[in-house]
Coordinates of C-alpha atoms in Angstrom, one line a residue:
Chain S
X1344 CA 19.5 -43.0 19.6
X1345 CA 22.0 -40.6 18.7
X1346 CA 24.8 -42.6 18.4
X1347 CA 22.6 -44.3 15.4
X1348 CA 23.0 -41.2 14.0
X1349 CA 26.5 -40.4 13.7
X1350 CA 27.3 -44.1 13.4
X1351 CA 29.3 -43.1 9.9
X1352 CA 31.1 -40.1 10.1
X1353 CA 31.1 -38.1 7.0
X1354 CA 34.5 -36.7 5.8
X1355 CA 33.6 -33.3 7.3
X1356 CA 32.2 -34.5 10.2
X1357 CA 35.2 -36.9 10.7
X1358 CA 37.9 -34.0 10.1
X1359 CA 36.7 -31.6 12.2
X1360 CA 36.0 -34.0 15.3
X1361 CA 39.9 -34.4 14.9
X1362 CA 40.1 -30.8 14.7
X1363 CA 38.4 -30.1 17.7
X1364 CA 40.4 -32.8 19.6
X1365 CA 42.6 -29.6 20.7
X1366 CA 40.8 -25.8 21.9
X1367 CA 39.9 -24.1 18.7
X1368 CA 37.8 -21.2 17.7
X1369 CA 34.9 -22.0 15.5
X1370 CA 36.1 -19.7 12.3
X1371 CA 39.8 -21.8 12.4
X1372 CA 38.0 -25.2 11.9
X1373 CA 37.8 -24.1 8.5
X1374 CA 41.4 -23.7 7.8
X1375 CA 42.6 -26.5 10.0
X1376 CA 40.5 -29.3 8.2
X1377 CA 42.4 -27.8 5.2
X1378 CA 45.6 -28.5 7.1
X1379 CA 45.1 -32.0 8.8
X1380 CA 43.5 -33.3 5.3
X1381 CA 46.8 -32.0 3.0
X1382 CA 43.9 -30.1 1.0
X1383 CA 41.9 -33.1 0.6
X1384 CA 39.0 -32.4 2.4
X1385 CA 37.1 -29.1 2.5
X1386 CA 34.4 -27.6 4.6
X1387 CA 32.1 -24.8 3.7
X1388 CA 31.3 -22.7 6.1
X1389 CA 28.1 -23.3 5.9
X1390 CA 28.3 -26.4 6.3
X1391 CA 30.8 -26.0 9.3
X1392 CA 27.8 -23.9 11.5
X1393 CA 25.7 -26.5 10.9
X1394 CA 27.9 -28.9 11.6
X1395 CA 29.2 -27.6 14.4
X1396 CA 25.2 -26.4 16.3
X1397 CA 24.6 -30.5 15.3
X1398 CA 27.6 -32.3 17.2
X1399 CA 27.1 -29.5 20.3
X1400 CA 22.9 -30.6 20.6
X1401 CA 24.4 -34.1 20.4
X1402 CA 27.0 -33.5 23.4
X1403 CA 29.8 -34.4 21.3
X1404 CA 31.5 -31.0 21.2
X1405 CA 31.2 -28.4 23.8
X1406 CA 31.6 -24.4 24.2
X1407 CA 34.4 -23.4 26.1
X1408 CA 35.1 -19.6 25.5
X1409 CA 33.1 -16.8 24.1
X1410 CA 35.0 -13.6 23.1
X1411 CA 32.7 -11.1 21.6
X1412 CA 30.9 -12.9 18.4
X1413 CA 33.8 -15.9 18.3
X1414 CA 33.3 -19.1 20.3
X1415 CA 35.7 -21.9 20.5
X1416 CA 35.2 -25.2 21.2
X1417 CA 36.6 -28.9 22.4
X1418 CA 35.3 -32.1 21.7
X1419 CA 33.9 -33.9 25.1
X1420 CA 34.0 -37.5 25.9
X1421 CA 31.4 -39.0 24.1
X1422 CA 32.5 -37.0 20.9
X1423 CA 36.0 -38.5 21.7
X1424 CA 34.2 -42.1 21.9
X1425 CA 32.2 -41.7 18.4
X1426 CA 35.6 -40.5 16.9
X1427 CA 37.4 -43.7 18.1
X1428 CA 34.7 -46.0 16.9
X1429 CA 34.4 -44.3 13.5
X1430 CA 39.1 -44.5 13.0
X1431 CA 38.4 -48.5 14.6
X1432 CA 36.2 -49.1 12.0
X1433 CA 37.8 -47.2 9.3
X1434 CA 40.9 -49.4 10.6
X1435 CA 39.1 -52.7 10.5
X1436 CA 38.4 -51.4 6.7
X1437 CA 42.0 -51.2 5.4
X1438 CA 42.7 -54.3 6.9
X1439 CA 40.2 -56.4 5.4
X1440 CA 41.6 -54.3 2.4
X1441 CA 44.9 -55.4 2.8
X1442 CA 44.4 -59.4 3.5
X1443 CA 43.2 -59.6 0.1
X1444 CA 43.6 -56.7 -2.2
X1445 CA 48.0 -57.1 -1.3
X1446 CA 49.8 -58.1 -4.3
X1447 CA 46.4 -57.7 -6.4
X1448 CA 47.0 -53.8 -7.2
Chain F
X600 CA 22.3 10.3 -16.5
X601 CA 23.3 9.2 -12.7
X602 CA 20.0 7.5 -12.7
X603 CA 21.2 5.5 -15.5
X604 CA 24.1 3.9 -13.1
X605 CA 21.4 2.4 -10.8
X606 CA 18.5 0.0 -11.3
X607 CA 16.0 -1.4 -9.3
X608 CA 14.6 -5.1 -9.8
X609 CA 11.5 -6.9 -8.1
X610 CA 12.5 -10.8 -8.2
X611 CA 10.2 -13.2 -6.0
X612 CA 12.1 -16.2 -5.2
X613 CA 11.3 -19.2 -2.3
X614 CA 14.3 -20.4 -0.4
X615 CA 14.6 -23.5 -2.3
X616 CA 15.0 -21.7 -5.6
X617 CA 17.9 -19.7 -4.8
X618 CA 20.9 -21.5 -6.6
X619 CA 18.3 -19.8 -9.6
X620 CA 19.2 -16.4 -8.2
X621 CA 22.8 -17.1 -8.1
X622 CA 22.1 -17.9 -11.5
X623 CA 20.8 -14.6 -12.4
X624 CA 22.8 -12.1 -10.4
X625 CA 25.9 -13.8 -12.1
X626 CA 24.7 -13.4 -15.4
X627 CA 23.4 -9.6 -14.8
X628 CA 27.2 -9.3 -13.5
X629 CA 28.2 -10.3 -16.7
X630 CA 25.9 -7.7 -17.9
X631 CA 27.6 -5.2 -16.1
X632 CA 25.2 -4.8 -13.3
X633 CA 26.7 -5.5 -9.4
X634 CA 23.9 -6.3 -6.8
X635 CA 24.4 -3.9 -4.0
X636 CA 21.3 -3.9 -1.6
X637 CA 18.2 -6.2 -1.2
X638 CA 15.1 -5.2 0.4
X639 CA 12.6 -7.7 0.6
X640 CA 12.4 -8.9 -2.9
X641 CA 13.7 -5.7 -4.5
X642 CA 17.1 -6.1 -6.1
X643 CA 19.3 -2.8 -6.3
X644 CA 21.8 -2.6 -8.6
X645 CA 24.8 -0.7 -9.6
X646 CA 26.7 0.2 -13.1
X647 CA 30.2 -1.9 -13.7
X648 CA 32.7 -3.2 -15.8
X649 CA 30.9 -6.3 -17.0
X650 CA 32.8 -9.5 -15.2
X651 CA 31.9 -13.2 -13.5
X652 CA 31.3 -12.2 -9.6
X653 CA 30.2 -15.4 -7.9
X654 CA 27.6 -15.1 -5.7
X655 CA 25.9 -17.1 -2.8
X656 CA 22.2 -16.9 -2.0
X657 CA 22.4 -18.5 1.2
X658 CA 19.6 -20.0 3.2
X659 CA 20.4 -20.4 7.4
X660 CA 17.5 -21.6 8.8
X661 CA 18.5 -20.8 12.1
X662 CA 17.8 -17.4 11.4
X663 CA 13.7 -16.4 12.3
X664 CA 11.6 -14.0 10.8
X665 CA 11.4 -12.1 13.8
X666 CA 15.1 -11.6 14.2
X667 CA 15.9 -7.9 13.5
X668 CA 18.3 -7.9 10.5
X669 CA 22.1 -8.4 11.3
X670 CA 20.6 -9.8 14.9
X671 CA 24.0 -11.5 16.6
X672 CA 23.1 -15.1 15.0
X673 CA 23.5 -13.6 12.0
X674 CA 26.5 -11.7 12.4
X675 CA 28.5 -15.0 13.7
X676 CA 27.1 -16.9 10.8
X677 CA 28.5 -13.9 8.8
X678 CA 31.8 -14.2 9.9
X679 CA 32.5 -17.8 9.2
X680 CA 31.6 -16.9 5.8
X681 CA 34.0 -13.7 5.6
X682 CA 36.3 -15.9 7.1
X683 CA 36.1 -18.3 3.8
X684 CA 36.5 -15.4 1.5
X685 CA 32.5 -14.5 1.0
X686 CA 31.7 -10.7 0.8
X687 CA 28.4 -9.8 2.4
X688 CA 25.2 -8.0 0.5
X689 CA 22.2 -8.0 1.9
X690 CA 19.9 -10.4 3.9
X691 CA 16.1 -11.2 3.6
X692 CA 14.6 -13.5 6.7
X693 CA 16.5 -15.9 6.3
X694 CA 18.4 -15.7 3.3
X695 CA 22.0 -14.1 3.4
X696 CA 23.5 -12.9 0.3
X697 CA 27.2 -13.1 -0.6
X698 CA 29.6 -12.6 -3.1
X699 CA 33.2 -13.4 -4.5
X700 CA 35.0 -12.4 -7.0
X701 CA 37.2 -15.1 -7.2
X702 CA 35.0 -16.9 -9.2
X703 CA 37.0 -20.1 -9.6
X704 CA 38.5 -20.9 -6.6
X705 CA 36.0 -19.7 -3.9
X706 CA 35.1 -22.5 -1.5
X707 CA 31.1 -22.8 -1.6
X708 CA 29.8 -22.1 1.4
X709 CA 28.2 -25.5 1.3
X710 CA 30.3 -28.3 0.7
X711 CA 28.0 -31.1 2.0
X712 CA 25.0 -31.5 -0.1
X713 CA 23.1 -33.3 2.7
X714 CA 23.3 -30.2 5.5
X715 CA 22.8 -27.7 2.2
X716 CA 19.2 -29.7 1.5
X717 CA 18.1 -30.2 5.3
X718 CA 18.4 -26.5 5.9
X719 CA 16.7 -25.3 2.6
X720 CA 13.9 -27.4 3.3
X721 CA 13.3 -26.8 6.4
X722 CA 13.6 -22.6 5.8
X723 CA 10.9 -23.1 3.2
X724 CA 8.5 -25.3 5.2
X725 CA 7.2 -22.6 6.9
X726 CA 6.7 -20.4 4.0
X727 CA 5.1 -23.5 2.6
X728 CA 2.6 -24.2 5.5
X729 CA 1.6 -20.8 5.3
X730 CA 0.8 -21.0 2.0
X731 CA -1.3 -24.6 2.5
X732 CA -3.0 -22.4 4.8
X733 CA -4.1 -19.9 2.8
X734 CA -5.2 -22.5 0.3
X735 CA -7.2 -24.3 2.5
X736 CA -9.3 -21.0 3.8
X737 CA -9.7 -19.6 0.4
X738 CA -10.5 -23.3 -0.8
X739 CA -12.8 -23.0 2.1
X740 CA -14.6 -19.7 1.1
X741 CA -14.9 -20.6 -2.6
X742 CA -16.8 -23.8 -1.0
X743 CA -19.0 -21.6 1.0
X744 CA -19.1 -19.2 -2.3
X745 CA -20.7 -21.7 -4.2
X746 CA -23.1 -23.5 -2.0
X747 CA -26.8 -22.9 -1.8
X748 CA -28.0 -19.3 -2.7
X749 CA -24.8 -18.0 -2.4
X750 CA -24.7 -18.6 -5.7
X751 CA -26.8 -16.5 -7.1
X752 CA -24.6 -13.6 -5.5
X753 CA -21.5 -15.3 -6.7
X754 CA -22.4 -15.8 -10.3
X755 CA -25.0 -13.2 -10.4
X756 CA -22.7 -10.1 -10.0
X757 CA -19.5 -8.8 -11.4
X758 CA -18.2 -7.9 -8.1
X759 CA -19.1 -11.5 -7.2
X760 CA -18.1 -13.2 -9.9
X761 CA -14.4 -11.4 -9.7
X762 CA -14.5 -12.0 -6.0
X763 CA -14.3 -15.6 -6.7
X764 CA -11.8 -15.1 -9.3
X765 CA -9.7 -14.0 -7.2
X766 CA -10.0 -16.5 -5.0
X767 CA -9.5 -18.8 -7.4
X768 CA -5.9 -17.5 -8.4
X769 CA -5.1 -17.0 -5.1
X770 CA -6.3 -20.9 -4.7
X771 CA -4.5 -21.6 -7.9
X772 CA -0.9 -19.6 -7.1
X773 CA -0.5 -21.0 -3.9
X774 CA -1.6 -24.8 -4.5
X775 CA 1.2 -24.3 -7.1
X776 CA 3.6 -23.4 -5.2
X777 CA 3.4 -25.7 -2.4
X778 CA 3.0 -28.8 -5.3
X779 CA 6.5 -26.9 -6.8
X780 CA 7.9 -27.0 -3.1
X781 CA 7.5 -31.0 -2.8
X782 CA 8.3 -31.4 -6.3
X783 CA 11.9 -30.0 -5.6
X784 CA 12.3 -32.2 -2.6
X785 CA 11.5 -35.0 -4.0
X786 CA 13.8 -34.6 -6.7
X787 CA 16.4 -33.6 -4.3
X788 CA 16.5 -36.1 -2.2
X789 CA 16.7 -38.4 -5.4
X790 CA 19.2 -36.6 -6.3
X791 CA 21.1 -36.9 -2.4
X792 CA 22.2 -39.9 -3.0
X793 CA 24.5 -39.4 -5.6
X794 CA 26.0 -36.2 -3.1
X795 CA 24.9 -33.4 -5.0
X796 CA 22.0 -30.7 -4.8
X797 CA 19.7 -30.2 -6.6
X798 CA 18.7 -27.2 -8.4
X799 CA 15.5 -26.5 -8.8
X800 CA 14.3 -23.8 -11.8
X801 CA 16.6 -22.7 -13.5
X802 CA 17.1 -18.2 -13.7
X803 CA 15.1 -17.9 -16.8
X804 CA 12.1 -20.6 -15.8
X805 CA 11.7 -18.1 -12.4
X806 CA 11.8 -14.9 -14.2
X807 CA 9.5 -16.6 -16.9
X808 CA 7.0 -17.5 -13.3
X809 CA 7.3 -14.2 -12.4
X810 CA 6.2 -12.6 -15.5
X811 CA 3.1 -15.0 -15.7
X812 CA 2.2 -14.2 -12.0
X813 CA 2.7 -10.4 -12.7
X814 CA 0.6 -10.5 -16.1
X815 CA -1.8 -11.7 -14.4
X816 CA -2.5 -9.8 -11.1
X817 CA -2.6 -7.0 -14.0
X818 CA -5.0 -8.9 -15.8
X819 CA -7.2 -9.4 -12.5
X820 CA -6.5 -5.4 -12.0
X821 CA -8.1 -4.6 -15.6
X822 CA -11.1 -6.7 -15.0
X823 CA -11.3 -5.6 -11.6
X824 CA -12.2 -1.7 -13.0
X825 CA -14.1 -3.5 -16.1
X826 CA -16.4 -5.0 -13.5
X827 CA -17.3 -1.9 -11.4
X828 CA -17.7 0.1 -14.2
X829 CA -19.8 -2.3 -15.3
X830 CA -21.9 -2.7 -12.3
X831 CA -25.2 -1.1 -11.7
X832 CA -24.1 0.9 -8.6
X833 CA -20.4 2.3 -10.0
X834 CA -20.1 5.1 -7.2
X835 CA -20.3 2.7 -4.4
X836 CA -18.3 -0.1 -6.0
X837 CA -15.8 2.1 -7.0
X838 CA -15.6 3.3 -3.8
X839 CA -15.2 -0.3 -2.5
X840 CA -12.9 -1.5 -4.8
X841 CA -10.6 1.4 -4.4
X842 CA -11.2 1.5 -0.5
X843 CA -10.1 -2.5 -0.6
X844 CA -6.7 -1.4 -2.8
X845 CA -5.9 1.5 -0.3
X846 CA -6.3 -0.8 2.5
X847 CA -4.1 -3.4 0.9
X848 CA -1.4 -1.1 0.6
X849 CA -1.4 0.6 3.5
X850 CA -1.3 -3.4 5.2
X851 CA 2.1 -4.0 3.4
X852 CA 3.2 0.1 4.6
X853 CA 2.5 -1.1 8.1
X854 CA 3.9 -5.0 8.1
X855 CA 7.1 -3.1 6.2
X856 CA 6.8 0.1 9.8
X857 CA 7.1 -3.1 12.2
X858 CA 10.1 -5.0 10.2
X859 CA 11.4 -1.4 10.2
X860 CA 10.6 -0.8 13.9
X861 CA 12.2 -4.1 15.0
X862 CA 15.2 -3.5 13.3
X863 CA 16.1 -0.4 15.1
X864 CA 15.6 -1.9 18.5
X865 CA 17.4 -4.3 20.4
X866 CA 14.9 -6.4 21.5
X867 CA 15.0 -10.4 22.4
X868 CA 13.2 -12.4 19.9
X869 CA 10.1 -13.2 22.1
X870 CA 9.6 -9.5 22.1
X871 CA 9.6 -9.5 18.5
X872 CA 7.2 -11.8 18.2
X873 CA 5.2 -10.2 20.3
X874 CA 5.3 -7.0 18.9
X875 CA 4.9 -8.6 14.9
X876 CA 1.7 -10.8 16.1
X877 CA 0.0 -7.6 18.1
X878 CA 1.1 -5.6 15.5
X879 CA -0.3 -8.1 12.9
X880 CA -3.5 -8.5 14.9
X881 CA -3.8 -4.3 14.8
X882 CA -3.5 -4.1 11.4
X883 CA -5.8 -6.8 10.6
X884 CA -8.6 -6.0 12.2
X885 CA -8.4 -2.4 11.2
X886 CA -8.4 -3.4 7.8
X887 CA -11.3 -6.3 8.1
X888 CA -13.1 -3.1 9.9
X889 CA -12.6 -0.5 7.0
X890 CA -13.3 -3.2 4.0
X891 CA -16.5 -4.0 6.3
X892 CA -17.5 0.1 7.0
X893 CA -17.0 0.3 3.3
X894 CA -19.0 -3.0 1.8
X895 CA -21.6 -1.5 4.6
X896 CA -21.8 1.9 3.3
X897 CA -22.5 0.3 -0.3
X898 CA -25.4 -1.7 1.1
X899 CA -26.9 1.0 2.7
X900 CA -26.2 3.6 0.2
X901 CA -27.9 1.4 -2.2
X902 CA -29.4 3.6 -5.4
X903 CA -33.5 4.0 -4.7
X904 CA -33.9 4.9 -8.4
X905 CA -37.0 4.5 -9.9
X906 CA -34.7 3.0 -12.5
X907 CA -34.2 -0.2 -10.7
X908 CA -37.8 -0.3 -9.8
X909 CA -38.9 -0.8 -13.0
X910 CA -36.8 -4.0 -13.7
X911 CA -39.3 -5.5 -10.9
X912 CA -40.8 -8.4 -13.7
X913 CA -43.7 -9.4 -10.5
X914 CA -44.8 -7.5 -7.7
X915 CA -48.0 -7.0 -5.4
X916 CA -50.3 -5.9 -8.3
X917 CA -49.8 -9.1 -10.1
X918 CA -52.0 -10.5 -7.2
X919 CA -54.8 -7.9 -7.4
X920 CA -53.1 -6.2 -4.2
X921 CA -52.1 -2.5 -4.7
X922 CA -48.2 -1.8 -4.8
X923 CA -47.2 0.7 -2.3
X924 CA -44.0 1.9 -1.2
X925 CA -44.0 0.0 2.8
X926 CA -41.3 0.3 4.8
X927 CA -40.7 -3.6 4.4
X928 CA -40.4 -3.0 0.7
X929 CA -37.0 -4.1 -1.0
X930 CA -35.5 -4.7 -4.5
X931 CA -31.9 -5.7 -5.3
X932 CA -30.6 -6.2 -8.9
X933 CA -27.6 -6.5 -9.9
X934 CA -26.2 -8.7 -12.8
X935 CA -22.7 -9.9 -14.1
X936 CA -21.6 -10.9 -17.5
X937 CA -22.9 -13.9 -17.2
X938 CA -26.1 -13.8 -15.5
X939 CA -28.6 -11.5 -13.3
X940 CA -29.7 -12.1 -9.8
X941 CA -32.7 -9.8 -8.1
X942 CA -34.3 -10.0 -4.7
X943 CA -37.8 -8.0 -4.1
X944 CA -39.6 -8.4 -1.1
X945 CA -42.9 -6.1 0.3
X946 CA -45.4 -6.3 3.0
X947 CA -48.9 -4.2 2.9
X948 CA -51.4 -4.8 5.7
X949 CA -50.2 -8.5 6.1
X950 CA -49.9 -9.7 2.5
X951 CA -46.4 -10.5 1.5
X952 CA -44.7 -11.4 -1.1
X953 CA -41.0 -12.5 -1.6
X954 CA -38.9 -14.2 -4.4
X955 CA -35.6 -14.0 -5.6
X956 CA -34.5 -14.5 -9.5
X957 CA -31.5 -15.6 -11.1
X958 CA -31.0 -15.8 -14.7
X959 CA -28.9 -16.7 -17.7
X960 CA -28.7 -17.4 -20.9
X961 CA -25.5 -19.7 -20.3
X962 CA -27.8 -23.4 -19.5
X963 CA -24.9 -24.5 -17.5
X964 CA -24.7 -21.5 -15.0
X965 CA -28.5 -22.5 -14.6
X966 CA -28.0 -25.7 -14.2
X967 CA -25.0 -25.2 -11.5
X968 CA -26.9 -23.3 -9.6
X969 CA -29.9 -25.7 -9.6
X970 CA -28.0 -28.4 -8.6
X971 CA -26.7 -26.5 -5.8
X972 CA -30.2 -24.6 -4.5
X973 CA -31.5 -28.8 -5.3
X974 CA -29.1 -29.8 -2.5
X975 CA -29.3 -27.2 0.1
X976 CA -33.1 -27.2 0.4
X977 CA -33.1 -31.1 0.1
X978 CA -31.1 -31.1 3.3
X979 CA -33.7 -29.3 5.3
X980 CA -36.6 -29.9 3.5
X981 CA -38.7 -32.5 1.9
X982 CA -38.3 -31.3 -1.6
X983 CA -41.2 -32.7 -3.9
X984 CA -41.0 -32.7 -7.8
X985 CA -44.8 -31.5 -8.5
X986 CA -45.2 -31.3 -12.5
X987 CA -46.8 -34.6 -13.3
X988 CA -49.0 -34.6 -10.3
X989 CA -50.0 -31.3 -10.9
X990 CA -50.0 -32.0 -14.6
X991 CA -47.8 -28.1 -14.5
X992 CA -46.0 -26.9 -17.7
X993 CA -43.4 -28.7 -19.8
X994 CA -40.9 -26.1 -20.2
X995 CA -40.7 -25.3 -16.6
X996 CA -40.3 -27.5 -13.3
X997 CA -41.9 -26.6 -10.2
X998 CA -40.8 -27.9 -7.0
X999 CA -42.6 -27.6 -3.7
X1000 CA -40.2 -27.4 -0.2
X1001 CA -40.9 -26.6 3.3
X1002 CA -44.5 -26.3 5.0
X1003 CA -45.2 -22.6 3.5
X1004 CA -46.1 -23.5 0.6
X1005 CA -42.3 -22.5 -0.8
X1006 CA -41.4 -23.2 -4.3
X1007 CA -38.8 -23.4 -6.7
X1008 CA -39.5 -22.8 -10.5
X1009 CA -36.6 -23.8 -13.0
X1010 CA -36.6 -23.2 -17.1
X1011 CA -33.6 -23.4 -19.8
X1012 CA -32.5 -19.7 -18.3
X1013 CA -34.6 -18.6 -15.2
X1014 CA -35.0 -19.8 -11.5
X1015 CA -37.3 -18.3 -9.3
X1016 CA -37.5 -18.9 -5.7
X1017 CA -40.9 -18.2 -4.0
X1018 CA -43.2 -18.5 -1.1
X1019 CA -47.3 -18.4 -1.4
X1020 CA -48.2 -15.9 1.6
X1021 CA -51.5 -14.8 -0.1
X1022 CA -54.1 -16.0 2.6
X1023 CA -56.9 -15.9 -0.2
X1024 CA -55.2 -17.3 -3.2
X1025 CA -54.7 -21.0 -3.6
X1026 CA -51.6 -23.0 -5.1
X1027 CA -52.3 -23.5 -8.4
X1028 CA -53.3 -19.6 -8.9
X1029 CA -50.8 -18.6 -7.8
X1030 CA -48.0 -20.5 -9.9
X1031 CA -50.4 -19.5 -13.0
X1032 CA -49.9 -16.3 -12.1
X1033 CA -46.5 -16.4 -11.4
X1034 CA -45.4 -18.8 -14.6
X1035 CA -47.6 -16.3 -16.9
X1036 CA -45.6 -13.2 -15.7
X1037 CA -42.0 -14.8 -15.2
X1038 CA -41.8 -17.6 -17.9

């Protein structure tokens, strides 16, 4: 059932999954989403904690470290898996794009 | 002139209506006034150079009631937004204040409209339940207010009449703001689909809701004194009414002593819980027991004044018995503005007599109440309409219930309910008598 759920990845959702793909404290998502995304994409931080509490229930992140109030985490292998479904079918997307939209625009 | 360089607002608010806070700090920034402290739903403010400060009235539902402010959760929560460039004010359960004064260029602390909606609505559906709650027990009460005899208390005295009043408003209030509370996520989720939030009220439509809910607890207040003073027994009423305030606010000291009390600890959650619902529990039933010593004390303390006596319009005499003080005897009046209710009752040497009588000159309070003392009896009694067969009198009907010969007497503004004990007088006497003094 879960997978249902996260069957498109938002923006967000998607840029911090790749964030997470490498150690990183909770706090630096933030800035590293900024990074990855050239500016594009932005993620309150709000909307990060949320995020963040939602993909850990769902198993697809996972805590690694505590230091006083700052946890960091990794994404696991079924967060890995979601992630590689959601670039395939972005993939399958700009290809269909490009059989017929080519030498139209 | 230091005072002048602070002020203190109240401002009720429900989590979903907080982008209408945002709304109003900014512009009271613009005024020149910088929020620096919330408690509860008082605002503190302090003197500035007029600019735009952005603020954030922040909803994180993860946060409970029962958390001690600035618990750990919140602290972490706190960081992230630090982190993004939010300055922290003040928190409330589980709303979190912040503020920027890079007005422009500060990141929102929600960017996903989605997550932003799930979490309001699910910090207000508690507040929301609670509130069904209370409708449905005060719905409840009013029901029972307004069923059977009750009546006659309800309608029949000022400190009943207000009592439902109140009840009413507190009906009223509530059942608004839960139909407000769907009405907003209705419209928001609408509104989801195009990726934005939606903002429910805008700062001058709350502060506008505010006034009218203020103006009118005042208005409850006035008529609240208007009706004891008013009332045939002002001492003990007075005494009530004042009791009941006292008690009120010394229930909001003592649920404001535990948030207080928790805060200063560093207990787990599940032992604030604990120590809120005991503490909760205490303070209820101490104040159901002082409303109830003081209601109580009025009953007992009830004026014997030959006053009241005299309002008696049928007593033992009537019957050829001789009236006597017995220790069985009782008489209750008491009236409102728009209609009376008494209750006499005596027993000498076996003969009794007991009636009550409401009226009013208003013919729909009459009939309200007719059709309401009509339904109760019919549901335990075989209730019998007895004019034609008794060929009885036009302007009054006379129905007959129960085995004891009980009756019920209706006109345009009286309704008299009474029971023929007399061993020695027969039916038909006795409503003579009884229509003849009454009627």
């Amino acid at each position: 059932m879960p997978r249902e759920q996260f069957q498109n990845l938002t923006e967000p959702m998607y840029y911090i999954l790749i964030s997470l793909l490498k150690e990183r404290c909770g706090v630096d998502i933030m800035e590293n989403v900024l990074e990855i995304s050239k500016g594009r994409v932005k993620v309150g931080p709000g909307t990060l904690y949320a995020l963040l509490s939602k993909f850990e229930k769902q198993k697809m992140i996972m805590e690694t470290e505590v230091q006083g109030r700052k946890r960091s985490y990794i994404i696991t292998a079924y967060g890995k898996e979601i992630l590689g479904d959601e670039y395939r079918r972005l993939e399958s997307l700009i290809k269909d794009g490009e059989q017929y939209l080519k030498g139209e625009l | 002139m230091r005072k002048k360089d602070k002020k203190k607002r109240h401002f009720g608010y429900q989590p979903y209506e907080c982008t209408a806070v945002e709304e109003y700090l900014e512009e009271m920034a613009r005024k020149g006034w910088f929020l620096e402290s919330i408690n509860m739903c008082i605002f503190k403010f302090k003197k500035i150079e007029p600019k735009k400060i952005k603020y954030s009235v922040d909803v994180f539902e993860k946060l409970s009631i029962f958390d001690k402010d600035n618990s750990d959760l919140a602290l972490e929560y706190r960081e992230y937004c630090e982190r993004a460039g939010w300055k922290y004010i003040g928190q409330n359960g589980k709303v979190q204040i912040f503020y920027s004064e890079d007005y422009d260029n500060i990141m929102p602390i929600h960017t996903d409209a989605e997550v932003k909606f799930k979490t309001v609505f699910k910090a207000s559906f508690f507040n929301i339940l609670l509130q069904l709650v209370l409708v449905i027990v005060f719905g409840f009460n009013i029901c029972i207010q307004l069923s059977g005899s009750m009546v006659a208390h309800s309608l029949g005295s000022n400190m009943g009449l207000l009592t439902l009043a109140l009840m009413v408003s507190c009906v009223l209030i509530n059942f608004l703001d839960v139909i407000n509370f769907f009405k907003w996520a209705i419209k928001a989720k609408r509104k989801l689909r195009e990726n934005k939030y939606f903002n429910y009220n805008t700062y001058k439509q709350l502060i506008h809701k505010n006034r009218i809910k203020k103006t009118y607890c005042v208005i409850l207040l006035f008529f609240m004194f208007g009706a004891v003073l008013t009332s045939n027994n002002i001492k003990n009423n007075m005494l009530l009414t004042v009791g009941t305030i006292v008690v009120g606010i010394l229930l909001v000291l003592t649920l404001n002593f535990i948030r207080k009390f928790i805060n200063r600890r560093e207990y787990s959650r599940e032992n604030n819980i604990m120590t809120s619902i005991v503490g909760y529990i205490i303070s209820i039933v101490l104040c159901c027991t002082l409303i109830m010593g003081l209601s109580l004390n009025s009953v007992f303390n009830k004026d014997k004044d030959s006053d009241i006596s005299s309002k008696v319009v049928l007593d033992l005499t009537d019957f050829g018995y001789k009236e006597e003080n017995s220790k069985d005897k009782y008489y209750n009046f008491e009236n409102s503005i728009i209609a009376s209710n008494s209750r006499y009752g005596n027993n000498i040497h076996g003969e009794k007599l007991s009636y009550s009588l409401f009226e009013s000159n208003h013919p729909w309070v009459i009939k309200f109440y007719e059709k309401k003392l009509l339904k109760v009896k019919k549901q335990y009694y075989k209730v019998e309409l007895l004019n034609e067969k008794m060929g009885l009198y036009k302007n009054v009907k006379v129905y007959s219930y129960g085995e004891n010969n009980q009756y019920l007497m209706i006109s345009k503004n009286k309704i008299v309910d009474i029971s023929n004990d007399f061993t020695n007088i027969n039916d038909s006497e006795f409503l003579d008598i009884v229509y003849k003094k009454v009627f």
